[in-house]
Amino acid sequence: MIEDINMQSRRKLLVGSATTLSAAGLAVVLGSTALPRAARAASGNAAQDIQLLNAALGLEHEGIAAYQLGAESKLLKPDVLKVAVTFQGHHKQHRDDLVAAITKLGGKPVAAKSNFDYAKELNAASLKSQTDVLRLALKLETGATNAYLGVIPSLDQSDLYLFAARVAGDEAFHAAVLGSVLGEPIPEKAPLFG
Amino acid sequence: MAGFVRLAGPAVVAMLSIAAASASPAPSAHAPASPSSASAARGAEIYEAKCGACHSLDQNRIGPKHRGVFGRKAGAVPDFPYTAALKKSGIVWNAKTLDTWLQSPVKMVPGTAMGFQLRSAQERADVIAYLKQQSGK
């Protein structure tokens, strides 16, 4: 497990950060004017948002698993592994915020698949080097950035726009760092995402 | 910026310097104009960057696998947990239905789990050309 690789103090730091950000993130996601759960669940628009947030949650589950697979592959050098663990921590915070939001809207958060399933779906057997792992991570982070940006116009609750944009920013940051480590050239034309 | 350096480490900072010195054109920056001739090659790049978070050709992931989607009935990939809304939509995927779908899935099929909108007509045309090619059509 990726957590086993890190020192206890690092785990405490990440867990503490996740807790703090989840509370703050939820306030941003739903705002103080959010309707009660029953009222939300009764709304067709809320049901639609729940579907979309659950798809995003599936994305985060897969991202967490991808970094787990990378860490357990023994292919990452120590400095790169530290960055991967940090990025995985961000995805866990996104996951927790999405679970909270879906629950508050009256939905049931989708569960993660097994790491075996994710390994098959992501073709983990093809990962033979650190570069392979980082290229997979870059692909997923780039795609996630675009996915979050692309879903914003479909969301009904305006409070969710900011949430999706903030997560997209996190994913874009990850993609930028990964691209730099891989020596990817910087695109000349903007916008780079969306 | 100090936080970034602490997070990424010296090796990453060094790589950033190298990357900054070698800027290149964006691989899939297309103006949102009316589509010219569709390109499956461009579509492959766009598919990778904008659909690849959830989809692949041969594996069900967050979304269903796409090889063979052209001409297939919506909700028909075995072992993928579609929403009830999509399963009962009666849609058959072709250039026209895919274009409408990619413009706004929730508008076409309320209750679907896919919310991603591909707003550029050229990008939609390119992705559809790619999916058609990968479906052997």
mmCIF file with all atom_site columns, N, CA, C and O in Angstrom, chain A residues 113-164:
data_model
loop_
_atom_site.group_PDB
_atom_site.id
_atom_site.type_symbol
_atom_site.label_atom_id
_atom_site.label_alt_id
_atom_site.label_comp_id
_atom_site.label_asym_id
_atom_site.label_entity_id
_atom_site.label_seq_id
_atom_site.pdbx_PDB_ins_code
_atom_site.Cartn_x
_atom_site.Cartn_y
_atom_site.Cartn_z
_atom_site.occupancy
_atom_site.B_iso_or_equiv
_atom_site.pdbx_formal_charge
_atom_site.auth_seq_id
_atom_site.auth_comp_id
_atom_site.auth_asym_id
_atom_site.auth_atom_id
_atom_site.pdbx_PDB_model_num
ATOM 1   N N  . LYS A 1 113 ? -13.926 0.352  -7.430  1.00 0.00 ? 113 LYS A N  1
ATOM 2   C CA . LYS A 1 113 ? -13.711 -1.037 -7.857  1.00 0.00 ? 113 LYS A CA 1
ATOM 3   C C  . LYS A 1 113 ? -12.467 -1.571 -7.134  1.00 0.00 ? 113 LYS A C  1
ATOM 4   O O  . LYS A 1 113 ? -11.792 -0.840 -6.405  1.00 0.00 ? 113 LYS A O  1
ATOM 5   N N  . SER A 1 114 ? -12.160 -2.818 -7.377  1.00 0.00 ? 114 SER A N  1
ATOM 6   C CA . SER A 1 114 ? -10.944 -3.382 -6.784  1.00 0.00 ? 114 SER A CA 1
ATOM 7   C C  . SER A 1 114 ? -9.719  -2.895 -7.561  1.00 0.00 ? 114 SER A C  1
ATOM 8   O O  . SER A 1 114 ? -9.817  -2.547 -8.746  1.00 0.00 ? 114 SER A O  1
ATOM 9   N N  . ASN A 1 115 ? -8.580  -2.885 -6.899  1.00 0.00 ? 115 ASN A N  1
ATOM 10  C CA . ASN A 1 115 ? -7.355  -2.499 -7.600  1.00 0.00 ? 115 ASN A CA 1
ATOM 11  C C  . ASN A 1 115 ? -7.039  -3.477 -8.736  1.00 0.00 ? 115 ASN A C  1
ATOM 12  O O  . ASN A 1 115 ? -6.411  -3.097 -9.740  1.00 0.00 ? 115 ASN A O  1
ATOM 13  N N  . PHE A 1 116 ? -7.489  -4.716 -8.590  1.00 0.00 ? 116 PHE A N  1
ATOM 14  C CA . PHE A 1 116 ? -7.312  -5.688 -9.676  1.00 0.00 ? 116 PHE A CA 1
ATOM 15  C C  . PHE A 1 116 ? -8.062  -5.223 -10.929 1.00 0.00 ? 116 PHE A C  1
ATOM 16  O O  . PHE A 1 116 ? -7.537  -5.281 -12.046 1.00 0.00 ? 116 PHE A O  1
ATOM 17  N N  . ASP A 1 117 ? -9.292  -4.780 -10.715 1.00 0.00 ? 117 ASP A N  1
ATOM 18  C CA . ASP A 1 117 ? -10.076 -4.287 -11.854 1.00 0.00 ? 117 ASP A CA 1
ATOM 19  C C  . ASP A 1 117 ? -9.420  -3.058 -12.489 1.00 0.00 ? 117 ASP A C  1
ATOM 20  O O  . ASP A 1 117 ? -9.350  -2.940 -13.713 1.00 0.00 ? 117 ASP A O  1
ATOM 21  N N  . TYR A 1 118 ? -8.960  -2.145 -11.630 1.00 0.00 ? 118 TYR A N  1
ATOM 22  C CA . TYR A 1 118 ? -8.322  -0.945 -12.178 1.00 0.00 ? 118 TYR A CA 1
ATOM 23  C C  . TYR A 1 118 ? -7.042  -1.303 -12.932 1.00 0.00 ? 118 TYR A C  1
ATOM 24  O O  . TYR A 1 118 ? -6.732  -0.702 -13.968 1.00 0.00 ? 118 TYR A O  1
ATOM 25  N N  . ALA A 1 119 ? -6.304  -2.260 -12.406 1.00 0.00 ? 119 ALA A N  1
ATOM 26  C CA . ALA A 1 119 ? -5.067  -2.666 -13.078 1.00 0.00 ? 119 ALA A CA 1
ATOM 27  C C  . ALA A 1 119 ? -5.360  -3.194 -14.482 1.00 0.00 ? 119 ALA A C  1
ATOM 28  O O  . ALA A 1 119 ? -4.636  -2.901 -15.438 1.00 0.00 ? 119 ALA A O  1
ATOM 29  N N  . LYS A 1 120 ? -6.450  -3.936 -14.596 1.00 0.00 ? 120 LYS A N  1
ATOM 30  C CA . LYS A 1 120 ? -6.830  -4.464 -15.904 1.00 0.00 ? 120 LYS A CA 1
ATOM 31  C C  . LYS A 1 120 ? -7.290  -3.338 -16.829 1.00 0.00 ? 120 LYS A C  1
ATOM 32  O O  . LYS A 1 120 ? -6.870  -3.256 -17.991 1.00 0.00 ? 120 LYS A O  1
ATOM 33  N N  . GLU A 1 121 ? -8.138  -2.477 -16.305 1.00 0.00 ? 121 GLU A N  1
ATOM 34  C CA . GLU A 1 121 ? -8.692  -1.406 -17.136 1.00 0.00 ? 121 GLU A CA 1
ATOM 35  C C  . GLU A 1 121 ? -7.620  -0.429 -17.606 1.00 0.00 ? 121 GLU A C  1
ATOM 36  O O  . GLU A 1 121 ? -7.714  0.135  -18.692 1.00 0.00 ? 121 GLU A O  1
ATOM 37  N N  . LEU A 1 122 ? -6.604  -0.225 -16.777 1.00 0.00 ? 122 LEU A N  1
ATOM 38  C CA . LEU A 1 122 ? -5.538  0.724  -17.121 1.00 0.00 ? 122 LEU A CA 1
ATOM 39  C C  . LEU A 1 122 ? -4.341  0.042  -17.768 1.00 0.00 ? 122 LEU A C  1
ATOM 40  O O  . LEU A 1 122 ? -3.336  0.678  -18.028 1.00 0.00 ? 122 LEU A O  1
ATOM 41  N N  . ASN A 1 123 ? -4.477  -1.253 -18.014 1.00 0.00 ? 123 ASN A N  1
ATOM 42  C CA . ASN A 1 123 ? -3.414  -2.026 -18.638 1.00 0.00 ? 123 ASN A CA 1
ATOM 43  C C  . ASN A 1 123 ? -2.100  -1.873 -17.870 1.00 0.00 ? 123 ASN A C  1
ATOM 44  O O  . ASN A 1 123 ? -1.046  -1.577 -18.444 1.00 0.00 ? 123 ASN A O  1
ATOM 45  N N  . ALA A 1 124 ? -2.182  -2.057 -16.560 1.00 0.00 ? 124 ALA A N  1
ATOM 46  C CA . ALA A 1 124 ? -1.011  -1.863 -15.701 1.00 0.00 ? 124 ALA A CA 1
ATOM 47  C C  . ALA A 1 124 ? 0.121   -2.813 -16.059 1.00 0.00 ? 124 ALA A C  1
ATOM 48  O O  . ALA A 1 124 ? 1.290   -2.515 -15.790 1.00 0.00 ? 124 ALA A O  1
ATOM 49  N N  . ALA A 1 125 ? -0.196  -3.941 -16.658 1.00 0.00 ? 125 ALA A N  1
ATOM 50  C CA . ALA A 1 125 ? 0.847   -4.903 -17.020 1.00 0.00 ? 125 ALA A CA 1
ATOM 51  C C  . ALA A 1 125 ? 1.834   -4.324 -18.028 1.00 0.00 ? 125 ALA A C  1
ATOM 52  O O  . ALA A 1 125 ? 2.953   -4.818 -18.169 1.00 0.00 ? 125 ALA A O  1
ATOM 53  N N  . SER A 1 126 ? 1.415   -3.275 -18.727 1.00 0.00 ? 126 SER A N  1
ATOM 54  C CA . SER A 1 126 ? 2.290   -2.684 -19.744 1.00 0.00 ? 126 SER A CA 1
ATOM 55  C C  . SER A 1 126 ? 3.280   -1.683 -19.144 1.00 0.00 ? 126 SER A C  1
ATOM 56  O O  . SER A 1 126 ? 4.147   -1.169 -19.852 1.00 0.00 ? 126 SER A O  1
ATOM 57  N N  . LEU A 1 127 ? 3.162   -1.384 -17.858 1.00 0.00 ? 127 LEU A N  1
ATOM 58  C CA . LEU A 1 127 ? 4.044   -0.397 -17.227 1.00 0.00 ? 127 LEU A CA 1
ATOM 59  C C  . LEU A 1 127 ? 5.381   -1.053 -16.875 1.00 0.00 ? 127 LEU A C  1
ATOM 60  O O  . LEU A 1 127 ? 5.446   -1.915 -15.997 1.00 0.00 ? 127 LEU A O  1
ATOM 61  N N  . LYS A 1 128 ? 6.408   -0.633 -17.586 1.00 0.00 ? 128 LYS A N  1
ATOM 62  C CA . LYS A 1 128 ? 7.727   -1.262 -17.403 1.00 0.00 ? 128 LYS A CA 1
ATOM 63  C C  . LYS A 1 128 ? 8.788   -0.297 -16.872 1.00 0.00 ? 128 LYS A C  1
ATOM 64  O O  . LYS A 1 128 ? 9.917   -0.713 -16.596 1.00 0.00 ? 128 LYS A O  1
ATOM 65  N N  . SER A 1 129 ? 8.463   0.972  -16.777 1.00 0.00 ? 129 SER A N  1
ATOM 66  C CA . SER A 1 129 ? 9.465   1.954  -16.349 1.00 0.00 ? 129 SER A CA 1
ATOM 67  C C  . SER A 1 129 ? 8.768   3.117  -15.650 1.00 0.00 ? 129 SER A C  1
ATOM 68  O O  . SER A 1 129 ? 7.541   3.259  -15.719 1.00 0.00 ? 129 SER A O  1
ATOM 69  N N  . GLN A 1 130 ? 9.571   3.950  -15.006 1.00 0.00 ? 130 GLN A N  1
ATOM 70  C CA . GLN A 1 130 ? 9.015   5.157  -14.384 1.00 0.00 ? 130 GLN A CA 1
ATOM 71  C C  . GLN A 1 130 ? 8.336   6.032  -15.430 1.00 0.00 ? 130 GLN A C  1
ATOM 72  O O  . GLN A 1 130 ? 7.265   6.603  -15.184 1.00 0.00 ? 130 GLN A O  1
ATOM 73  N N  . THR A 1 131 ? 8.945   6.121  -16.588 1.00 0.00 ? 131 THR A N  1
ATOM 74  C CA . THR A 1 131 ? 8.360   6.938  -17.651 1.00 0.00 ? 131 THR A CA 1
ATOM 75  C C  . THR A 1 131 ? 6.972   6.421  -18.036 1.00 0.00 ? 131 THR A C  1
ATOM 76  O O  . THR A 1 131 ? 6.047   7.214  -18.256 1.00 0.00 ? 131 THR A O  1
ATOM 77  N N  . ASP A 1 132 ? 6.823   5.110  -18.116 1.00 0.00 ? 132 ASP A N  1
ATOM 78  C CA . ASP A 1 132 ? 5.512   4.533  -18.446 1.00 0.00 ? 132 ASP A CA 1
ATOM 79  C C  . ASP A 1 132 ? 4.466   4.946  -17.410 1.00 0.00 ? 132 ASP A C  1
ATOM 80  O O  . ASP A 1 132 ? 3.335   5.305  -17.754 1.00 0.00 ? 132 ASP A O  1
ATOM 81  N N  . VAL A 1 133 ? 4.856   4.873  -16.138 1.00 0.00 ? 133 VAL A N  1
ATOM 82  C CA . VAL A 1 133 ? 3.920   5.230  -15.064 1.00 0.00 ? 133 VAL A CA 1
ATOM 83  C C  . VAL A 1 133 ? 3.541   6.703  -15.164 1.00 0.00 ? 133 VAL A C  1
ATOM 84  O O  . VAL A 1 133 ? 2.359   7.072  -15.055 1.00 0.00 ? 133 VAL A O  1
ATOM 85  N N  . LEU A 1 134 ? 4.537   7.540  -15.385 1.00 0.00 ? 134 LEU A N  1
ATOM 86  C CA . LEU A 1 134 ? 4.266   8.971  -15.441 1.00 0.00 ? 134 LEU A CA 1
ATOM 87  C C  . LEU A 1 134 ? 3.446   9.339  -16.666 1.00 0.00 ? 134 LEU A C  1
ATOM 88  O O  . LEU A 1 134 ? 2.619   10.254 -16.627 1.00 0.00 ? 134 LEU A O  1
ATOM 89  N N  . ARG A 1 135 ? 3.664   8.642  -17.769 1.00 0.00 ? 135 ARG A N  1
ATOM 90  C CA . ARG A 1 135 ? 2.851   8.921  -18.972 1.00 0.00 ? 135 ARG A CA 1
ATOM 91  C C  . ARG A 1 135 ? 1.386   8.544  -18.739 1.00 0.00 ? 135 ARG A C  1
ATOM 92  O O  . ARG A 1 135 ? 0.485   9.251  -19.189 1.00 0.00 ? 135 ARG A O  1
ATOM 93  N N  . LEU A 1 136 ? 1.172   7.441  -18.053 1.00 0.00 ? 136 LEU A N  1
ATOM 94  C CA . LEU A 1 136 ? -0.204  7.076  -17.718 1.00 0.00 ? 136 LEU A CA 1
ATOM 95  C C  . LEU A 1 136 ? -0.828  8.138  -16.810 1.00 0.00 ? 136 LEU A C  1
ATOM 96  O O  . LEU A 1 136 ? -1.969  8.573  -17.028 1.00 0.00 ? 136 LEU A O  1
ATOM 97  N N  . ALA A 1 137 ? -0.057  8.561  -15.797 1.00 0.00 ? 137 ALA A N  1
ATOM 98  C CA . ALA A 1 137 ? -0.575  9.587  -14.882 1.00 0.00 ? 137 ALA A CA 1
ATOM 99  C C  . ALA A 1 137 ? -0.876  10.876 -15.632 1.00 0.00 ? 137 ALA A C  1
ATOM 100 O O  . ALA A 1 137 ? -1.906  11.520 -15.398 1.00 0.00 ? 137 ALA A O  1
ATOM 101 N N  . LEU A 1 138 ? 0.017   11.262 -16.541 1.00 0.00 ? 138 LEU A N  1
ATOM 102 C CA . LEU A 1 138 ? -0.190  12.491 -17.315 1.00 0.00 ? 138 LEU A CA 1
ATOM 103 C C  . LEU A 1 138 ? -1.458  12.391 -18.159 1.00 0.00 ? 138 LEU A C  1
ATOM 104 O O  . LEU A 1 138 ? -2.252  13.339 -18.232 1.00 0.00 ? 138 LEU A O  1
ATOM 105 N N  . LYS A 1 139 ? -1.651  11.243 -18.782 1.00 0.00 ? 139 LYS A N  1
ATOM 106 C CA . LYS A 1 139 ? -2.852  11.057 -19.599 1.00 0.00 ? 139 LYS A CA 1
ATOM 107 C C  . LYS A 1 139 ? -4.113  11.190 -18.750 1.00 0.00 ? 139 LYS A C  1
ATOM 108 O O  . LYS A 1 139 ? -5.074  11.865 -19.131 1.00 0.00 ? 139 LYS A O  1
ATOM 109 N N  . LEU A 1 140 ? -4.100  10.560 -17.583 1.00 0.00 ? 140 LEU A N  1
ATOM 110 C CA . LEU A 1 140 ? -5.288  10.600 -16.726 1.00 0.00 ? 140 LEU A CA 1
ATOM 111 C C  . LEU A 1 140 ? -5.517  11.996 -16.167 1.00 0.00 ? 140 LEU A C  1
ATOM 112 O O  . LEU A 1 140 ? -6.663  12.461 -16.086 1.00 0.00 ? 140 LEU A O  1
ATOM 113 N N  . GLU A 1 141 ? -4.448  12.686 -15.784 1.00 0.00 ? 141 GLU A N  1
ATOM 114 C CA . GLU A 1 141 ? -4.607  14.029 -15.210 1.00 0.00 ? 141 GLU A CA 1
ATOM 115 C C  . GLU A 1 141 ? -5.072  15.026 -16.280 1.00 0.00 ? 141 GLU A C  1
ATOM 116 O O  . GLU A 1 141 ? -5.911  15.889 -16.017 1.00 0.00 ? 141 GLU A O  1
ATOM 117 N N  . THR A 1 142 ? -4.511  14.902 -17.481 1.00 0.00 ? 142 THR A N  1
ATOM 118 C CA . THR A 1 142 ? -4.942  15.778 -18.570 1.00 0.00 ? 142 THR A CA 1
ATOM 119 C C  . THR A 1 142 ? -6.417  15.533 -18.883 1.00 0.00 ? 142 THR A C  1
ATOM 120 O O  . THR A 1 142 ? -7.207  16.472 -19.025 1.00 0.00 ? 142 THR A O  1
ATOM 121 N N  . GLY A 1 143 ? -6.767  14.268 -18.969 1.00 0.00 ? 143 GLY A N  1
ATOM 122 C CA . GLY A 1 143 ? -8.153  13.936 -19.253 1.00 0.00 ? 143 GLY A CA 1
ATOM 123 C C  . GLY A 1 143 ? -9.084  14.399 -18.155 1.00 0.00 ? 143 GLY A C  1
ATOM 124 O O  . GLY A 1 143 ? -10.189 14.885 -18.417 1.00 0.00 ? 143 GLY A O  1
ATOM 125 N N  . ALA A 1 144 ? -8.645  14.270 -16.910 1.00 0.00 ? 144 ALA A N  1
ATOM 126 C CA . ALA A 1 144 ? -9.488  14.690 -15.786 1.00 0.00 ? 144 ALA A CA 1
ATOM 127 C C  . ALA A 1 144 ? -9.699  16.198 -15.798 1.00 0.00 ? 144 ALA A C  1
ATOM 128 O O  . ALA A 1 144 ? -10.800 16.678 -15.516 1.00 0.00 ? 144 ALA A O  1
ATOM 129 N N  . THR A 1 145 ? -8.645  16.936 -16.125 1.00 0.00 ? 145 THR A N  1
ATOM 130 C CA . THR A 1 145 ? -8.800  18.397 -16.221 1.00 0.00 ? 145 THR A CA 1
ATOM 131 C C  . THR A 1 145 ? -9.882  18.734 -17.232 1.00 0.00 ? 145 THR A C  1
ATOM 132 O O  . THR A 1 145 ? -10.798 19.523 -16.957 1.00 0.00 ? 145 THR A O  1
ATOM 133 N N  . ASN A 1 146 ? -9.777  18.134 -18.406 1.00 0.00 ? 146 ASN A N  1
ATOM 134 C CA . ASN A 1 146 ? -10.768 18.413 -19.450 1.00 0.00 ? 146 ASN A CA 1
ATOM 135 C C  . ASN A 1 146 ? -12.159 17.913 -19.069 1.00 0.00 ? 146 ASN A C  1
ATOM 136 O O  . ASN A 1 146 ? -13.170 18.534 -19.402 1.00 0.00 ? 146 ASN A O  1
ATOM 137 N N  . ALA A 1 147 ? -12.201 16.791 -18.360 1.00 0.00 ? 147 ALA A N  1
ATOM 138 C CA . ALA A 1 147 ? -13.501 16.241 -17.960 1.00 0.00 ? 147 ALA A CA 1
ATOM 139 C C  . ALA A 1 147 ? -14.214 17.185 -17.002 1.00 0.00 ? 147 ALA A C  1
ATOM 140 O O  . ALA A 1 147 ? -15.415 17.448 -17.150 1.00 0.00 ? 147 ALA A O  1
ATOM 141 N N  . TYR A 1 148 ? -13.483 17.696 -16.016 1.00 0.00 ? 148 TYR A N  1
ATOM 142 C CA . TYR A 1 148 ? -14.116 18.611 -15.051 1.00 0.00 ? 148 TYR A CA 1
ATOM 143 C C  . TYR A 1 148 ? -14.546 19.913 -15.732 1.00 0.00 ? 148 TYR A C  1
ATOM 144 O O  . TYR A 1 148 ? -15.627 20.441 -15.453 1.00 0.00 ? 148 TYR A O  1
ATOM 145 N N  . LEU A 1 149 ? -13.713 20.420 -16.617 1.00 0.00 ? 149 LEU A N  1
ATOM 146 C CA . LEU A 1 149 ? -14.099 21.658 -17.318 1.00 0.00 ? 149 LEU A CA 1
ATOM 147 C C  . LEU A 1 149 ? -15.296 21.408 -18.223 1.00 0.00 ? 149 LEU A C  1
ATOM 148 O O  . LEU A 1 149 ? -16.202 22.235 -18.319 1.00 0.00 ? 149 LEU A O  1
ATOM 149 N N  . GLY A 1 150 ? -15.299 20.244 -18.870 1.00 0.00 ? 150 GLY A N  1
ATOM 150 C CA . GLY A 1 150 ? -16.354 19.939 -19.832 1.00 0.00 ? 150 GLY A CA 1
ATOM 151 C C  . GLY A 1 150 ? -17.699 19.637 -19.207 1.00 0.00 ? 150 GLY A C  1
ATOM 152 O O  . GLY A 1 150 ? -18.735 19.718 -19.873 1.00 0.00 ? 150 GLY A O  1
ATOM 153 N N  . VAL A 1 151 ? -17.703 19.304 -17.922 1.00 0.00 ? 151 VAL A N  1
ATOM 154 C CA . VAL A 1 151 ? -18.971 18.961 -17.257 1.00 0.00 ? 151 VAL A CA 1
ATOM 155 C C  . VAL A 1 151 ? -19.648 20.201 -16.653 1.00 0.00 ? 151 VAL A C  1
ATOM 156 O O  . VAL A 1 151 ? -20.850 20.174 -16.372 1.00 0.00 ? 151 VAL A O  1
ATOM 157 N N  . ILE A 1 152 ? -18.892 21.258 -16.475 1.00 0.00 ? 152 ILE A N  1
ATOM 158 C CA . ILE A 1 152 ? -19.452 22.443 -15.803 1.00 0.00 ? 152 ILE A CA 1
ATOM 159 C C  . ILE A 1 152 ? -20.752 22.930 -16.448 1.00 0.00 ? 152 ILE A C  1
ATOM 160 O O  . ILE A 1 152 ? -21.733 23.189 -15.742 1.00 0.00 ? 152 ILE A O  1
ATOM 161 N N  . PRO A 1 153 ? -20.829 23.040 -17.786 1.00 0.00 ? 153 PRO A N  1
ATOM 162 C CA . PRO A 1 153 ? -22.085 23.544 -18.368 1.00 0.00 ? 153 PRO A CA 1
ATOM 163 C C  . PRO A 1 153 ? -23.278 22.617 -18.155 1.00 0.00 ? 153 PRO A C  1
ATOM 164 O O  . PRO A 1 153 ? -24.416 23.043 -18.349 1.00 0.00 ? 153 PRO A O  1
ATOM 165 N N  . SER A 1 154 ? -23.016 21.362 -17.785 1.00 0.00 ? 154 SER A N  1
ATOM 166 C CA . SER A 1 154 ? -24.112 20.412 -17.589 1.00 0.00 ? 154 SER A CA 1
ATOM 167 C C  . SER A 1 154 ? -24.626 20.391 -16.153 1.00 0.00 ? 154 SER A C  1
ATOM 168 O O  . SER A 1 154 ? -25.676 19.805 -15.883 1.00 0.00 ? 154 SER A O  1
ATOM 169 N N  . LEU A 1 155 ? -23.901 20.998 -15.247 1.00 0.00 ? 155 LEU A N  1
ATOM 170 C CA . LEU A 1 155 ? -24.310 20.993 -13.835 1.00 0.00 ? 155 LEU A CA 1
ATOM 171 C C  . LEU A 1 155 ? -25.454 21.975 -13.613 1.00 0.00 ? 155 LEU A C  1
ATOM 172 O O  . LEU A 1 155 ? -25.479 23.068 -14.201 1.00 0.00 ? 155 LEU A O  1
ATOM 173 N N  . ASP A 1 156 ? -26.360 21.585 -12.767 1.00 0.00 ? 156 ASP A N  1
ATOM 174 C CA . ASP A 1 156 ? -27.513 22.446 -12.493 1.00 0.00 ? 156 ASP A CA 1
ATOM 175 C C  . ASP A 1 156 ? -27.231 23.427 -11.367 1.00 0.00 ? 156 ASP A C  1
ATOM 176 O O  . ASP A 1 156 ? -27.569 24.603 -11.463 1.00 0.00 ? 156 ASP A O  1
ATOM 177 N N  . GLN A 1 157 ? -26.620 22.928 -10.298 1.00 0.00 ? 157 GLN A N  1
ATOM 178 C CA . GLN A 1 157 ? -26.369 23.774 -9.127  1.00 0.00 ? 157 GLN A CA 1
ATOM 179 C C  . GLN A 1 157 ? -25.159 24.663 -9.388  1.00 0.00 ? 157 GLN A C  1
ATOM 180 O O  . GLN A 1 157 ? -24.061 24.163 -9.600  1.00 0.00 ? 157 GLN A O  1
ATOM 181 N N  . SER A 1 158 ? -25.368 25.964 -9.351  1.00 0.00 ? 158 SER A N  1
ATOM 182 C CA . SER A 1 158 ? -24.266 26.873 -9.668  1.00 0.00 ? 158 SER A CA 1
ATOM 183 C C  . SER A 1 158 ? -23.128 26.748 -8.659  1.00 0.00 ? 158 SER A C  1
ATOM 184 O O  . SER A 1 158 ? -21.973 27.025 -8.990  1.00 0.00 ? 158 SER A O  1
ATOM 185 N N  . ASP A 1 159 ? -23.433 26.330 -7.441  1.00 0.00 ? 159 ASP A N  1
ATOM 186 C CA . ASP A 1 159 ? -22.363 26.147 -6.453  1.00 0.00 ? 159 ASP A CA 1
ATOM 187 C C  . ASP A 1 159 ? -21.364 25.095 -6.902  1.00 0.00 ? 159 ASP A C  1
ATOM 188 O O  . ASP A 1 159 ? -20.206 25.102 -6.480  1.00 0.00 ? 159 ASP A O  1
ATOM 189 N N  . LEU A 1 160 ? -21.839 24.180 -7.744  1.00 0.00 ? 160 LEU A N  1
ATOM 190 C CA . LEU A 1 160 ? -20.955 23.110 -8.201  1.00 0.00 ? 160 LEU A CA 1
ATOM 191 C C  . LEU A 1 160 ? -19.980 23.577 -9.284  1.00 0.00 ? 160 LEU A C  1
ATOM 192 O O  . LEU A 1 160 ? -18.962 22.932 -9.517  1.00 0.00 ? 160 LEU A O  1
ATOM 193 N N  . TYR A 1 161 ? -20.298 24.694 -9.948  1.00 0.00 ? 161 TYR A N  1
ATOM 194 C CA . TYR A 1 161 ? -19.393 25.181 -10.996 1.00 0.00 ? 161 TYR A CA 1
ATOM 195 C C  . TYR A 1 161 ? -18.011 25.461 -10.414 1.00 0.00 ? 161 TYR A C  1
ATOM 196 O O  . TYR A 1 161 ? -16.988 25.071 -10.975 1.00 0.00 ? 161 TYR A O  1
ATOM 197 N N  . LEU A 1 162 ? -18.026 26.198 -9.298  1.00 0.00 ? 162 LEU A N  1
ATOM 198 C CA . LEU A 1 162 ? -16.748 26.572 -8.677  1.00 0.00 ? 162 LEU A CA 1
ATOM 199 C C  . LEU A 1 162 ? -16.003 25.343 -8.190  1.00 0.00 ? 162 LEU A C  1
ATOM 200 O O  . LEU A 1 162 ? -14.781 25.237 -8.338  1.00 0.00 ? 162 LEU A O  1
ATOM 201 N N  . PHE A 1 163 ? -16.752 24.409 -7.620  1.00 0.00 ? 163 PHE A N  1
ATOM 202 C CA . PHE A 1 163 ? -16.119 23.173 -7.156  1.00 0.00 ? 163 PHE A CA 1
ATOM 203 C C  . PHE A 1 163 ? -15.416 22.463 -8.307  1.00 0.00 ? 163 PHE A C  1
ATOM 204 O O  . PHE A 1 163 ? -14.247 22.072 -8.202  1.00 0.00 ? 163 PHE A O  1
ATOM 205 N N  . ALA A 1 164 ? -16.126 22.292 -9.414  1.00 0.00 ? 164 ALA A N  1
ATOM 206 C CA . ALA A 1 164 ? -15.540 21.592 -10.561 1.00 0.00 ? 164 ALA A CA 1
ATOM 207 C C  . ALA A 1 164 ? -14.334 22.351 -11.109 1.00 0.00 ? 164 ALA A C  1
ATOM 208 O O  . ALA A 1 164 ? -13.325 21.752 -11.490 1.00 0.00 ? 164 ALA A O  1
#
